[in-house]
PDB file of C-alpha atoms in Angstrom:
ATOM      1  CA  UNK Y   9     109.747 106.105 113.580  1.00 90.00           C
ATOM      2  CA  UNK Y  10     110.194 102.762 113.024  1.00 95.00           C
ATOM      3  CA  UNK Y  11     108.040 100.335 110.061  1.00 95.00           C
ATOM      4  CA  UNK Y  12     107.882  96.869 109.457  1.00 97.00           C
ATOM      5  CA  UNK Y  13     107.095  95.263 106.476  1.00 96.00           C
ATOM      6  CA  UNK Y  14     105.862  92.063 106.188  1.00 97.00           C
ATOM      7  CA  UNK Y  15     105.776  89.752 102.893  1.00 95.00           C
ATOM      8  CA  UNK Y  16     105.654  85.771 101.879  1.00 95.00           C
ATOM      9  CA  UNK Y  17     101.337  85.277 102.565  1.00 94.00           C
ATOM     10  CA  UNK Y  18      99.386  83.089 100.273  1.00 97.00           C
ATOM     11  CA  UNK Y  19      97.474  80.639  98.828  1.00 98.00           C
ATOM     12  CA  UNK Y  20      98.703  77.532  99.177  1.00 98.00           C
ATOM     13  CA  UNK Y  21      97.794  73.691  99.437  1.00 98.00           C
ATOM     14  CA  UNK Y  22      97.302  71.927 102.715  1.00 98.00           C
ATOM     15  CA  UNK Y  23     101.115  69.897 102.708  1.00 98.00           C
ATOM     16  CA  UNK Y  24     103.177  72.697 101.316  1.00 98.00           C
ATOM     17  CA  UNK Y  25     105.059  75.778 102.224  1.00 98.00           C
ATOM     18  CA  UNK Y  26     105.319  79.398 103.170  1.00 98.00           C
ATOM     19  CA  UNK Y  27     108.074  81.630 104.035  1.00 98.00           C
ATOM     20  CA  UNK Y  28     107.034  84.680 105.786  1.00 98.00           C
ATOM     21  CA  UNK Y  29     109.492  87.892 105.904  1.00 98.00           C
ATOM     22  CA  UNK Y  30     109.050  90.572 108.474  1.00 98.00           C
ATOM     23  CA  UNK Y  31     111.802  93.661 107.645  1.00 97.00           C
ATOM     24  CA  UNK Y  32     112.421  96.365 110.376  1.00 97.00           C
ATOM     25  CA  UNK Y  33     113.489  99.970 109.436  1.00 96.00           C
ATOM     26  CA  UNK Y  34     113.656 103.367 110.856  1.00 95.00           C
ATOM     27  CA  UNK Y  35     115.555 104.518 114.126  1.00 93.00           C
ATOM     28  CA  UNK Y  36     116.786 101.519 115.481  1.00 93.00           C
ATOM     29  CA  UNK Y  37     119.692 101.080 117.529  1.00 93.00           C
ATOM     30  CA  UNK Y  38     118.580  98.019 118.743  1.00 93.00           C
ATOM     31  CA  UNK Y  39     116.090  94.726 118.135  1.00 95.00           C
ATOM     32  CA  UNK Y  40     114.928  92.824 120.991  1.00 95.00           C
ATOM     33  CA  UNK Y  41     112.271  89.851 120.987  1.00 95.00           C
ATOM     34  CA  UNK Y  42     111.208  89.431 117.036  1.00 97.00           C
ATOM     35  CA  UNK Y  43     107.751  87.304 116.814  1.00 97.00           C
ATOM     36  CA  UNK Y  44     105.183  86.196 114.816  1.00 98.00           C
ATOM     37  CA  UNK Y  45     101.198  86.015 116.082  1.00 98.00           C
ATOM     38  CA  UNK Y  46      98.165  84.995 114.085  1.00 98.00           C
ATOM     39  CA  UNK Y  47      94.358  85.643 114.308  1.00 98.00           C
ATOM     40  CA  UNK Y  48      91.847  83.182 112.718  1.00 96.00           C
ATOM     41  CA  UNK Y  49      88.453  84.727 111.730  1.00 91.00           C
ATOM     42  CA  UNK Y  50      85.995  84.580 114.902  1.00 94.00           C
ATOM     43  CA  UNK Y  51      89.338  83.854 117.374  1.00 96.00           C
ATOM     44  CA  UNK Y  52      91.659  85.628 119.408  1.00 97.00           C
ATOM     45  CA  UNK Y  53      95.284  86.383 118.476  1.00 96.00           C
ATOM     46  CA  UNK Y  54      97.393  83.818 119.316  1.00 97.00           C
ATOM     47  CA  UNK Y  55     100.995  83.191 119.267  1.00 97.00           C
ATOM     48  CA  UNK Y  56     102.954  81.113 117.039  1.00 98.00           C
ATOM     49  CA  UNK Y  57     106.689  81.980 117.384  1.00 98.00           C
ATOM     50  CA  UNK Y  58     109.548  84.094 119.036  1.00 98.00           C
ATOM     51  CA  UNK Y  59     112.635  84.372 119.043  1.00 98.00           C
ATOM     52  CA  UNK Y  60     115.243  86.530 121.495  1.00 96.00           C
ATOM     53  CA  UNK Y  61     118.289  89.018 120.256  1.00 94.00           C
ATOM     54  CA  UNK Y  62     119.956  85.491 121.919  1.00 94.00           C
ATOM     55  CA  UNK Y  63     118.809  83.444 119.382  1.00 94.00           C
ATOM     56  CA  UNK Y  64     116.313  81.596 121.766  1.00 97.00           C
ATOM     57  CA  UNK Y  65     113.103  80.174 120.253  1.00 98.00           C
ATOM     58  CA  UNK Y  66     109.937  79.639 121.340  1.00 97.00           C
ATOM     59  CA  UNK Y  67     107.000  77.892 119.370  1.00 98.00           C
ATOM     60  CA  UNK Y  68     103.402  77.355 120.087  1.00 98.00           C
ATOM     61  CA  UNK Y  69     102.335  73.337 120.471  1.00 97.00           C
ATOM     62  CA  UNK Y  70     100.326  73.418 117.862  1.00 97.00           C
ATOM     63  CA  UNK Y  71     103.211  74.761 115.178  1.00 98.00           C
ATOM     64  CA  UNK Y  72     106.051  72.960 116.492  1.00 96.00           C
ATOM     65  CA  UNK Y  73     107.674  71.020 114.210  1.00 95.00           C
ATOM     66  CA  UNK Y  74     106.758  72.345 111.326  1.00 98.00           C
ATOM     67  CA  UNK Y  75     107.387  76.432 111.681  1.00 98.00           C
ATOM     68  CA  UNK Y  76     111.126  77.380 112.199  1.00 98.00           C
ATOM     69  CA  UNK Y  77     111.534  81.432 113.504  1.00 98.00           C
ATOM     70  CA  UNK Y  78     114.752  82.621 112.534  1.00 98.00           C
ATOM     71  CA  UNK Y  79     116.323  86.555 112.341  1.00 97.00           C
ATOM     72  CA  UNK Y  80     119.007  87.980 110.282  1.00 97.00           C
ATOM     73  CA  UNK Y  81     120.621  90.954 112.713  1.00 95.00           C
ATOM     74  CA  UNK Y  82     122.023  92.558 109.002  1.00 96.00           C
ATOM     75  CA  UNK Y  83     118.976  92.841 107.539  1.00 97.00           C
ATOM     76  CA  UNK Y  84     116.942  93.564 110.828  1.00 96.00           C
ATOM     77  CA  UNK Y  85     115.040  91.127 109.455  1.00 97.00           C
ATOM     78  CA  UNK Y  86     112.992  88.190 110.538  1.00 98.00           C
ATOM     79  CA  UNK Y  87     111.646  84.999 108.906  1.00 98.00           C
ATOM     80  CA  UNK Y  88     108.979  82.371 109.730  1.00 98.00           C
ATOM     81  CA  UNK Y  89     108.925  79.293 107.973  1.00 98.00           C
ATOM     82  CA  UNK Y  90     106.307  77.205 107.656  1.00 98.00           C
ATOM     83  CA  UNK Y  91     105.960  73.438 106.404  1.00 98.00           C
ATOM     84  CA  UNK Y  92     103.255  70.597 106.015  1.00 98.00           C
ATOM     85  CA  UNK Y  93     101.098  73.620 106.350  1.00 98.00           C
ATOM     86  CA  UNK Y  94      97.245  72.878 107.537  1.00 98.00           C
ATOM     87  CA  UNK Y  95      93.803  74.450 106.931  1.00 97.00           C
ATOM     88  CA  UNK Y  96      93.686  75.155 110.733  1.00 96.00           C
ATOM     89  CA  UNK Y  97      96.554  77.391 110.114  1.00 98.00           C
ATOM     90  CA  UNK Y  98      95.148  79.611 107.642  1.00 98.00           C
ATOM     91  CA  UNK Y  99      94.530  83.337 109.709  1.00 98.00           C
ATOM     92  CA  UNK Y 100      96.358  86.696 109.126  1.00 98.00           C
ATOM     93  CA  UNK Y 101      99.779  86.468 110.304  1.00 98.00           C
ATOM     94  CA  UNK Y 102     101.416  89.344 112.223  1.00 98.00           C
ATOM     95  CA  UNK Y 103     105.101  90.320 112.986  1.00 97.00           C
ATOM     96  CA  UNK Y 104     105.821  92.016 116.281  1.00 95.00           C
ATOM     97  CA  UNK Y 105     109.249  93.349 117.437  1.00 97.00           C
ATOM     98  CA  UNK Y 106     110.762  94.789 120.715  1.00 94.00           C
ATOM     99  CA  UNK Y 107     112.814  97.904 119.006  1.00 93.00           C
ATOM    100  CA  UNK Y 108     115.088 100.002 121.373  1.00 91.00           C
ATOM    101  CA  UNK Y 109     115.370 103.363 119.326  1.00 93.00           C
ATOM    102  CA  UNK Y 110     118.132 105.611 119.163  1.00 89.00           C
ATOM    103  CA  UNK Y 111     117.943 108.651 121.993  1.00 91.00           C
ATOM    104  CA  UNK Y 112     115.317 106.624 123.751  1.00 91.00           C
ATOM    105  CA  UNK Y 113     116.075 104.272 127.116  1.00 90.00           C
ATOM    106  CA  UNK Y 114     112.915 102.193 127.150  1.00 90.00           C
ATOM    107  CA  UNK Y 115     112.346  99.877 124.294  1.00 89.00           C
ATOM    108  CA  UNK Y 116     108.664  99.761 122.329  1.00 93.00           C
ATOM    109  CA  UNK Y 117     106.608  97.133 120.527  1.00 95.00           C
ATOM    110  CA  UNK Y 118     106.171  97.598 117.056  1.00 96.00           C
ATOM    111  CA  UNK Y 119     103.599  95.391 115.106  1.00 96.00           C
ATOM    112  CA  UNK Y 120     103.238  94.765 111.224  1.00 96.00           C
ATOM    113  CA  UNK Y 121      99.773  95.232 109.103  1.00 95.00           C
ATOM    114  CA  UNK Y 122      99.257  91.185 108.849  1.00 96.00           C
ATOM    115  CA  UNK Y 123      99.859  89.163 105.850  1.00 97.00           C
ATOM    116  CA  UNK Y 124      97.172  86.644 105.260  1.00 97.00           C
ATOM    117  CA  UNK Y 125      98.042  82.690 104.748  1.00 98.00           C
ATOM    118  CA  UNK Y 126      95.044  80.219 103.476  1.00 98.00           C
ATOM    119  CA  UNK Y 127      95.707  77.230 103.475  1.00 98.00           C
ATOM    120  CA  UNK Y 128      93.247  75.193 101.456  1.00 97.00           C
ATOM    121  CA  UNK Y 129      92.376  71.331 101.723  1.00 93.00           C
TER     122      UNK Y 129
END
């Protein structure tokens, strides 16, 4: 089994800040791709940000610049964070990650329960 837990939504003030968390446990022997998506209310998840067990980043236009995706391999953790936050980015924000488990040879997808971010004007 593996779980993710997700923390850092909010409330928060068009302009200002949020720090999402997104902490992997359970049989891992070893984390792949670590993202973050995010579904508005009446759209389609979308993504915003990955990154690779290399450390390579990708962002969606409309976040870059402003969110930086980062991991912590100790913690199995990873982190979004998110500046000069908008209204148009308030939605439920969900972690994915590629986990390779122990005693298994094909990795799976794991995804969190969503943390919601509203960003008010």
């Amino acid at each position: 089994q593996v779980q993710l837990v997700e923390s850092g939504g909010g409330l928060v003030l068009a302009g200002e800040s949020l720090r999402l968390s997104c902490a992997v446990s359970g049989n891992i022997f070893r984390i792949n791709a670590m993202g973050w998506y995010r579904q508005a209310p009446g759209k389609q998840r979308e993504l915003v940000a990955t990154i690779t067990d290399g450390d390579r980043t990708n962002y969606a236009d409309s976040v870059k610049s402003r969110f930086t995706i980062s991991r912590d391999n100790a913690k199995n953790t990873t982190y979004l964070q998110m500046n000069s936050l908008k209204p148009e980015d308030t939605a439920v924000y969900y972690c994915y990650v590629g986990v390779l488990r122990r005693y298994y040879v094909t990795p799976n997808e794991y995804w969190a329960q969503g943390t919601q971010v509203t960003v008010s004007s």
